[in-house]
Amino acid sequence: MSSAGFEIRAISGHAGPVPGAGLKREFEVCKLIDTTTCIGCKACEVACLEWNGYSFSETKFDNSYQTMPETSWNYWNLIKFNEHEDPDHGLMLLMRKDQCMHCEEPGCLAACPADNAIVQYVNGIVDFQQEHCIGCGYCISGCPFNIPKFSPDARKVFKCTLCVDRVSEGLEPACIKACPTGCLHFGTKPEMKELAETRAEQLREHSGFANAGVYDPAGISGTHVIYVLHDASNPENYGGLPSNPRIPWTVQLWKHPLKWIGNLAIVGGLLGLVVHYLRFGPKTLEEDKQKKPGAGQ
Amino acid sequence: MSEDTRVPPGNVLRYSFPERLVHWLAGFSYVYLMLTGLAFWSPWLFWLAFALGGGTISRELHSWVGLIFVVAVLLMFRMWHRQMHETAVDKEWWDAIPHYIRNEDEYVPTVGRFNGGQKLLFWGFLWCGLFLLLSGLILWFPNWVPWNLRYLRYIAVIVHPSLALITIGLFIIHVYMGLAMERGALISMTRGYVTIAFAKRYHGLWYNRVADDPSAKNETP
Ligand code: HEM
Ligand code: SF4
Ligand code: SF4
């Protein structure tokens, strides 16, 4: 089972109900990222590496301040830099801290076939259990945010844990701890939602960002990492943040209707053959009839 | 007639040694694919993955055995495709399928080396096998598919299990026919021969051909 002692809500690839479901009530946690006060210092990138014990990877320069094009299996937290020409505000440098969103409906977990390789706690954290991961990479196809990354050496998949090991000890995630501007916050989901809405209202009323808003996408029933954006109507501008993320529909088709159609067809087919055999029996040849007169009809 | 199989009196050679070998290469590799595939298909069957090498190993072997299976299917194609085209008799055979199902074989037209159902199985496995390979390759290396080509992964994720289900249907019927229905068929695929009664009943046109000329090559339907 998982390393953190949290109450579990969902288990990947698990036959039957979640053991001990509903025993305890727990707060839903949330990380709030205010892109409007991020200065792109990357302290959170370093803190993430430090806490999780990875060494600094080679950077890949792509004409921006960004450390590398995407997060990787040993680099879970990446500030995405985007230049944006805004009609009202001129040239803006948009900075968005990219990491696992800890979806309320995690596509990674829905797609995973291995029992216990991904668990979702009642507090909203989605945590990969590498000792149970079989390295199939289905989670990569389930995630709408391009987050789970395969390690060719470990042959397993890794991503941000929302510092589940710190949170279970009552600490905030390492990135929150490191942020010098206070653009990162950690608390319960209702608290963070309220703080985010207050900030968005401030931006709309006092800073001239008429479209400022909170990113907590409904297509996956919300996330446990939420953003304040200057322009919530164009999340794509922030390093490709999807405007309406959903679990890919083929993944849903595969995990729901196809599963039931397939199971019914296999079981129904096998039962049909048993009935056929009982009704008609094997085919007989002339030679069988000669050997055993009267047999076969 | 090939030298590689000893045929007892009263029997005729049906499958040569290379044909039997390729068939069982496909058969055993398919069974491994089906069982490990089913393990990844349903949480209720995930224990199969532990029985077949452990989760990580069976995931890895599934891909490699998939390659072996496709090679076997392609070899089968090379051996048999000339005999697998549908003929006029096969259409009559399909028309008589209710009789065939009810074991009223006296109303079923006599056919060549393979009947319509066997031909369907052959083409079904060939086409499903090729597209299982294509979709399987994408699923094998998900980390090589760039984010802007992710639709390939979304297609593979639905194509692979759908085709696998079709092959499972073909497979179940095939095994039932071979083991339970047509007594004598299993020996033809293990020892290579069938009784003359079997040959006449199920593949009369083929039997007439080989009975006239035992050295006749199995090259036509
Ligand atoms: C007719 C033969 C095959 C059958 C019956 C079969 C069956 C399956 C099934 C049922 C699954 C699980 C899919 C799911 O849960 O939706 C699967 C997954 C997979 N198959 Fe196949 N498959 C076959 C051939 C192949 C071939 C030829 C390849 C590639 C070389 C391949 C590679 C894979 C891979 C990579 C996966 C996903 C990774 C995994 O979970 O192991 N398969 N297969
Ligand atoms: S690779 Fe992803 S989907 Fe596959 S077992 Fe591991 S966590 Fe689950
Ligand atoms: S962002 Fe991706 S990896 Fe994270 S919980 Fe959502 S689906 Fe899973």
Coordinates of C-alpha atoms and ligand atoms in Angstrom, one line a residue, chain A residues 100-103 106-108 126 143-145 147-148 159, ligand 3:
Chain A
C100 CA 0.9 17.4 -12.0
M101 CA -2.5 19.0 -11.4
H102 CA -3.7 16.3 -9.0
C103 CA -7.0 16.1 -10.9
P106 CA -7.3 11.6 -12.8
G107 CA -7.0 10.2 -16.4
C108 CA -3.7 8.5 -15.4
V126 CA -2.7 11.5 -6.9
C143 CA -3.3 12.4 -18.7
P144 CA -4.6 15.6 -20.4
F145 CA -1.6 17.6 -19.1
I147 CA 2.7 14.9 -16.9
P148 CA 3.6 11.3 -16.3
K159 CA 5.7 12.6 -11.6
Ligands
SF4_3 S1 -2.3 16.0 -14.2 FE1 -2.0 14.0 -15.2 S2 -0.7 12.8 -13.9 FE2 -1.5 14.5 -12.6 S3 -3.4 13.6 -11.7 FE3 -4.0 14.7 -13.6 S4 -4.0 13.0 -15.1 FE4 -2.8 12.3 -13.4

